[in-house]
Amino acid sequence: MTVDDEALADLADAVLVLGREIEARHPRTGFVDVAVNERLVLRSLDRDGEATPSALAERLGLQRSNLSTALRGLEAKGLIVREHDGSDGRAVIVRSTALAAHNLALLRERWSEVLRSALPDGADVREAVDLVGALADGLVAARTLAPPRPLHD
């Protein structure tokens, strides 16, 4: 491994630990708790807007069965609605609800509080967000542009 490879591996490790610590430390009351795949769906709807289930599965790299489970859970919690597309009565559009927006705002506030408590003086948070965001975007783009891998070798 080169020094850059070591640094990238350390960054990946730090991101994984950071996610785990954030989840462990924020209060679990006062908002609707969601599973990981449910959170991915809500994030996608918040950032990219409404979508069909097929488009969501492709965006998120989820199998349709896993997406269906997440959508059922989110619908039961009142965080999404599924409606028939006005232009194509057979198509279904998934939209987040006002409760989902409120829930996300509470969750983001709590995440911010957790991180603020550990933020080193003088840290450039925006630079860190830009770097980690660019890495995430690059990985998503590579996944969505790459041809599907065979199920078996």
PDB file of C-alpha atoms in Angstrom:
ATOM      1  CA  MET A   1       0.000   0.000   0.000  1.00  0.00           C
ATOM      2  CA  THR A   2       1.195   3.502  -0.726  1.00  0.00           C
ATOM      3  CA  VAL A   3       0.817   6.333   1.751  1.00  0.00           C
ATOM      4  CA  ASP A   4      -2.264   7.529  -0.159  1.00  0.00           C
ATOM      5  CA  ASP A   5      -3.786   4.031  -0.002  1.00  0.00           C
ATOM      6  CA  GLU A   6      -3.140   3.917   3.737  1.00  0.00           C
ATOM      7  CA  ALA A   7      -4.759   7.322   4.175  1.00  0.00           C
ATOM      8  CA  LEU A   8      -7.800   6.288   2.116  1.00  0.00           C
ATOM      9  CA  ALA A   9      -8.178   3.090   4.138  1.00  0.00           C
ATOM     10  CA  ASP A  10      -7.904   5.135   7.345  1.00  0.00           C
ATOM     11  CA  LEU A  11     -10.541   7.536   6.031  1.00  0.00           C
ATOM     12  CA  ALA A  12     -12.916   4.656   5.257  1.00  0.00           C
ATOM     13  CA  ASP A  13     -12.347   3.246   8.742  1.00  0.00           C
ATOM     14  CA  ALA A  14     -12.950   6.637  10.358  1.00  0.00           C
ATOM     15  CA  VAL A  15     -16.182   7.141   8.390  1.00  0.00           C
ATOM     16  CA  LEU A  16     -17.490   3.737   9.503  1.00  0.00           C
ATOM     17  CA  VAL A  17     -16.621   4.409  13.155  1.00  0.00           C
ATOM     18  CA  LEU A  18     -18.097   7.909  12.922  1.00  0.00           C
ATOM     19  CA  GLY A  19     -21.411   6.580  11.599  1.00  0.00           C
ATOM     20  CA  ARG A  20     -21.590   4.001  14.355  1.00  0.00           C
ATOM     21  CA  GLU A  21     -20.810   6.569  17.054  1.00  0.00           C
ATOM     22  CA  ILE A  22     -23.387   9.028  15.739  1.00  0.00           C
ATOM     23  CA  GLU A  23     -26.048   6.306  15.773  1.00  0.00           C
ATOM     24  CA  ALA A  24     -25.101   5.219  19.298  1.00  0.00           C
ATOM     25  CA  ARG A  25     -25.027   8.713  20.797  1.00  0.00           C
ATOM     26  CA  HIS A  26     -28.070  10.587  19.542  1.00  0.00           C
ATOM     27  CA  PRO A  27     -31.290  10.392  21.583  1.00  0.00           C
ATOM     28  CA  ARG A  28     -33.691   7.772  20.204  1.00  0.00           C
ATOM     29  CA  THR A  29     -36.870   9.509  21.347  1.00  0.00           C
ATOM     30  CA  GLY A  30     -39.134  12.167  19.877  1.00  0.00           C
ATOM     31  CA  PHE A  31     -38.860  11.129  16.241  1.00  0.00           C
ATOM     32  CA  VAL A  32     -39.799   8.194  14.052  1.00  0.00           C
ATOM     33  CA  ASP A  33     -36.857   5.791  13.995  1.00  0.00           C
ATOM     34  CA  VAL A  34     -36.089   4.220  10.621  1.00  0.00           C
ATOM     35  CA  ALA A  35     -33.994   1.286   9.442  1.00  0.00           C
ATOM     36  CA  VAL A  36     -30.926   1.777   7.251  1.00  0.00           C
ATOM     37  CA  ASN A  37     -32.660   1.058   3.925  1.00  0.00           C
ATOM     38  CA  GLU A  38     -35.596   3.239   4.962  1.00  0.00           C
ATOM     39  CA  ARG A  39     -33.149   6.066   5.672  1.00  0.00           C
ATOM     40  CA  LEU A  40     -31.566   5.605   2.234  1.00  0.00           C
ATOM     41  CA  VAL A  41     -34.991   5.915   0.594  1.00  0.00           C
ATOM     42  CA  LEU A  42     -35.866   9.041   2.569  1.00  0.00           C
ATOM     43  CA  ARG A  43     -32.494  10.616   1.791  1.00  0.00           C
ATOM     44  CA  SER A  44     -32.987   9.952  -1.910  1.00  0.00           C
ATOM     45  CA  LEU A  45     -36.497  11.399  -1.897  1.00  0.00           C
ATOM     46  CA  ASP A  46     -35.294  14.444   0.035  1.00  0.00           C
ATOM     47  CA  ARG A  47     -32.364  15.124  -2.287  1.00  0.00           C
ATOM     48  CA  ASP A  48     -33.701  13.967  -5.649  1.00  0.00           C
ATOM     49  CA  GLY A  49     -37.472  14.248  -5.281  1.00  0.00           C
ATOM     50  CA  GLU A  50     -40.266  11.803  -5.974  1.00  0.00           C
ATOM     51  CA  ALA A  51     -39.524   8.633  -7.891  1.00  0.00           C
ATOM     52  CA  THR A  52     -40.931   5.338  -9.037  1.00  0.00           C
ATOM     53  CA  PRO A  53     -39.941   2.277  -7.022  1.00  0.00           C
ATOM     54  CA  SER A  54     -37.819   1.073  -9.965  1.00  0.00           C
ATOM     55  CA  ALA A  55     -35.938   4.370 -10.109  1.00  0.00           C
ATOM     56  CA  LEU A  56     -35.372   4.279  -6.342  1.00  0.00           C
ATOM     57  CA  ALA A  57     -34.028   0.730  -6.496  1.00  0.00           C
ATOM     58  CA  GLU A  58     -31.619   1.728  -9.263  1.00  0.00           C
ATOM     59  CA  ARG A  59     -30.522   4.958  -7.529  1.00  0.00           C
ATOM     60  CA  LEU A  60     -29.874   3.169  -4.269  1.00  0.00           C
ATOM     61  CA  GLY A  61     -28.500  -0.112  -5.571  1.00  0.00           C
ATOM     62  CA  LEU A  62     -31.166  -2.048  -3.673  1.00  0.00           C
ATOM     63  CA  GLN A  63     -32.848  -5.246  -4.720  1.00  0.00           C
ATOM     64  CA  ARG A  64     -36.547  -4.748  -5.401  1.00  0.00           C
ATOM     65  CA  SER A  65     -37.514  -7.022  -2.505  1.00  0.00           C
ATOM     66  CA  ASN A  66     -35.417  -4.976  -0.047  1.00  0.00           C
ATOM     67  CA  LEU A  67     -36.833  -1.742  -1.438  1.00  0.00           C
ATOM     68  CA  SER A  68     -40.390  -3.094  -1.128  1.00  0.00           C
ATOM     69  CA  THR A  69     -39.769  -3.920   2.524  1.00  0.00           C
ATOM     70  CA  ALA A  70     -38.407  -0.416   3.144  1.00  0.00           C
ATOM     71  CA  LEU A  71     -41.353   1.221   1.344  1.00  0.00           C
ATOM     72  CA  ARG A  72     -43.882  -0.800   3.347  1.00  0.00           C
ATOM     73  CA  GLY A  73     -42.168   0.215   6.587  1.00  0.00           C
ATOM     74  CA  LEU A  74     -42.007   3.889   5.617  1.00  0.00           C
ATOM     75  CA  GLU A  75     -45.640   3.887   4.520  1.00  0.00           C
ATOM     76  CA  ALA A  76     -46.740   2.280   7.800  1.00  0.00           C
ATOM     77  CA  LYS A  77     -44.830   4.985   9.701  1.00  0.00           C
ATOM     78  CA  GLY A  78     -46.488   7.754   7.666  1.00  0.00           C
ATOM     79  CA  LEU A  79     -43.207   8.911   6.122  1.00  0.00           C
ATOM     80  CA  ILE A  80     -44.053   8.231   2.470  1.00  0.00           C
ATOM     81  CA  VAL A  81     -47.083   7.930   0.253  1.00  0.00           C
ATOM     82  CA  ARG A  82     -47.414   5.904  -2.907  1.00  0.00           C
ATOM     83  CA  GLU A  83     -49.686   7.418  -5.525  1.00  0.00           C
ATOM     84  CA  HIS A  84     -50.625   6.492  -9.050  1.00  0.00           C
ATOM     85  CA  ASP A  85     -48.899   8.629 -11.650  1.00  0.00           C
ATOM     86  CA  GLY A  86     -51.445  10.903 -13.312  1.00  0.00           C
ATOM     87  CA  SER A  87     -49.921  10.389 -16.761  1.00  0.00           C
ATOM     88  CA  ASP A  88     -49.730   6.590 -16.451  1.00  0.00           C
ATOM     89  CA  GLY A  89     -52.312   5.003 -14.176  1.00  0.00           C
ATOM     90  CA  ARG A  90     -50.227   1.845 -13.881  1.00  0.00           C
ATOM     91  CA  ALA A  91     -47.116   3.609 -12.598  1.00  0.00           C
ATOM     92  CA  VAL A  92     -46.632   4.390  -8.912  1.00  0.00           C
ATOM     93  CA  ILE A  93     -44.812   7.456  -7.631  1.00  0.00           C
ATOM     94  CA  VAL A  94     -43.253   7.525  -4.159  1.00  0.00           C
ATOM     95  CA  ARG A  95     -43.255  10.839  -2.283  1.00  0.00           C
ATOM     96  CA  SER A  96     -42.097  11.746   1.196  1.00  0.00           C
ATOM     97  CA  THR A  97     -44.576  13.349   3.585  1.00  0.00           C
ATOM     98  CA  ALA A  98     -44.440  16.447   5.775  1.00  0.00           C
ATOM     99  CA  LEU A  99     -43.821  14.093   8.707  1.00  0.00           C
ATOM    100  CA  ALA A 100     -40.740  12.769   6.899  1.00  0.00           C
ATOM    101  CA  ALA A 101     -39.410  16.315   6.424  1.00  0.00           C
ATOM    102  CA  HIS A 102     -40.009  17.098  10.105  1.00  0.00           C
ATOM    103  CA  ASN A 103     -38.417  13.805  11.140  1.00  0.00           C
ATOM    104  CA  LEU A 104     -35.356  14.483   8.983  1.00  0.00           C
ATOM    105  CA  ALA A 105     -34.958  17.970  10.456  1.00  0.00           C
ATOM    106  CA  LEU A 106     -34.997  16.520  13.997  1.00  0.00           C
ATOM    107  CA  LEU A 107     -32.533  13.792  13.087  1.00  0.00           C
ATOM    108  CA  ARG A 108     -30.141  16.232  11.385  1.00  0.00           C
ATOM    109  CA  GLU A 109     -30.301  18.496  14.444  1.00  0.00           C
ATOM    110  CA  ARG A 110     -29.376  15.588  16.700  1.00  0.00           C
ATOM    111  CA  TRP A 111     -26.547  14.447  14.424  1.00  0.00           C
ATOM    112  CA  SER A 112     -25.203  17.995  14.422  1.00  0.00           C
ATOM    113  CA  GLU A 113     -25.299  18.140  18.240  1.00  0.00           C
ATOM    114  CA  VAL A 114     -23.396  14.867  18.508  1.00  0.00           C
ATOM    115  CA  LEU A 115     -20.705  15.991  16.089  1.00  0.00           C
ATOM    116  CA  ARG A 116     -20.460  19.507  17.549  1.00  0.00           C
ATOM    117  CA  SER A 117     -19.542  17.959  20.909  1.00  0.00           C
ATOM    118  CA  ALA A 118     -16.432  16.356  19.360  1.00  0.00           C
ATOM    119  CA  LEU A 119     -15.480  18.986  16.762  1.00  0.00           C
ATOM    120  CA  PRO A 120     -11.844  20.063  17.021  1.00  0.00           C
ATOM    121  CA  ASP A 121     -11.188  23.809  17.155  1.00  0.00           C
ATOM    122  CA  GLY A 122     -10.566  25.298  13.727  1.00  0.00           C
ATOM    123  CA  ALA A 123     -11.883  22.290  11.818  1.00  0.00           C
ATOM    124  CA  ASP A 124     -13.082  23.083   8.294  1.00  0.00           C
ATOM    125  CA  VAL A 125     -16.377  21.190   8.293  1.00  0.00           C
ATOM    126  CA  ARG A 126     -17.374  22.334   4.803  1.00  0.00           C
ATOM    127  CA  GLU A 127     -14.106  20.992   3.361  1.00  0.00           C
ATOM    128  CA  ALA A 128     -14.733  17.633   5.049  1.00  0.00           C
ATOM    129  CA  VAL A 129     -18.312  17.550   3.748  1.00  0.00           C
ATOM    130  CA  ASP A 130     -17.087  18.327   0.233  1.00  0.00           C
ATOM    131  CA  LEU A 131     -14.444  15.573   0.319  1.00  0.00           C
ATOM    132  CA  VAL A 132     -16.671  12.851   1.787  1.00  0.00           C
ATOM    133  CA  GLY A 133     -19.560  13.909  -0.456  1.00  0.00           C
ATOM    134  CA  ALA A 134     -17.361  13.750  -3.568  1.00  0.00           C
ATOM    135  CA  LEU A 135     -16.165  10.274  -2.580  1.00  0.00           C
ATOM    136  CA  ALA A 136     -19.756   9.104  -2.017  1.00  0.00           C
ATOM    137  CA  ASP A 137     -20.881  10.621  -5.323  1.00  0.00           C
ATOM    138  CA  GLY A 138     -17.987   8.959  -7.138  1.00  0.00           C
ATOM    139  CA  LEU A 139     -18.799   5.547  -5.699  1.00  0.00           C
ATOM    140  CA  VAL A 140     -22.491   5.899  -6.538  1.00  0.00           C
ATOM    141  CA  ALA A 141     -21.670   7.023 -10.085  1.00  0.00           C
ATOM    142  CA  ALA A 142     -19.304   4.074 -10.565  1.00  0.00           C
ATOM    143  CA  ARG A 143     -22.012   1.686  -9.344  1.00  0.00           C
ATOM    144  CA  THR A 144     -24.783   3.116 -11.489  1.00  0.00           C
ATOM    145  CA  LEU A 145     -22.654   3.423 -14.640  1.00  0.00           C
ATOM    146  CA  ALA A 146     -20.982   0.038 -14.376  1.00  0.00           C
ATOM    147  CA  PRO A 147     -22.500  -2.938 -16.141  1.00  0.00           C
ATOM    148  CA  PRO A 148     -24.276  -5.316 -13.775  1.00  0.00           C
ATOM    149  CA  ARG A 149     -22.058  -7.945 -12.232  1.00  0.00           C
ATOM    150  CA  PRO A 150     -23.002 -11.564 -12.913  1.00  0.00           C
ATOM    151  CA  LEU A 151     -24.682 -13.327 -10.014  1.00  0.00           C
ATOM    152  CA  HIS A 152     -22.307 -16.263 -10.308  1.00  0.00           C
ATOM    153  CA  ASP A 153     -18.779 -16.536 -11.637  1.00  0.00           C
TER     154      ASP A 153
END
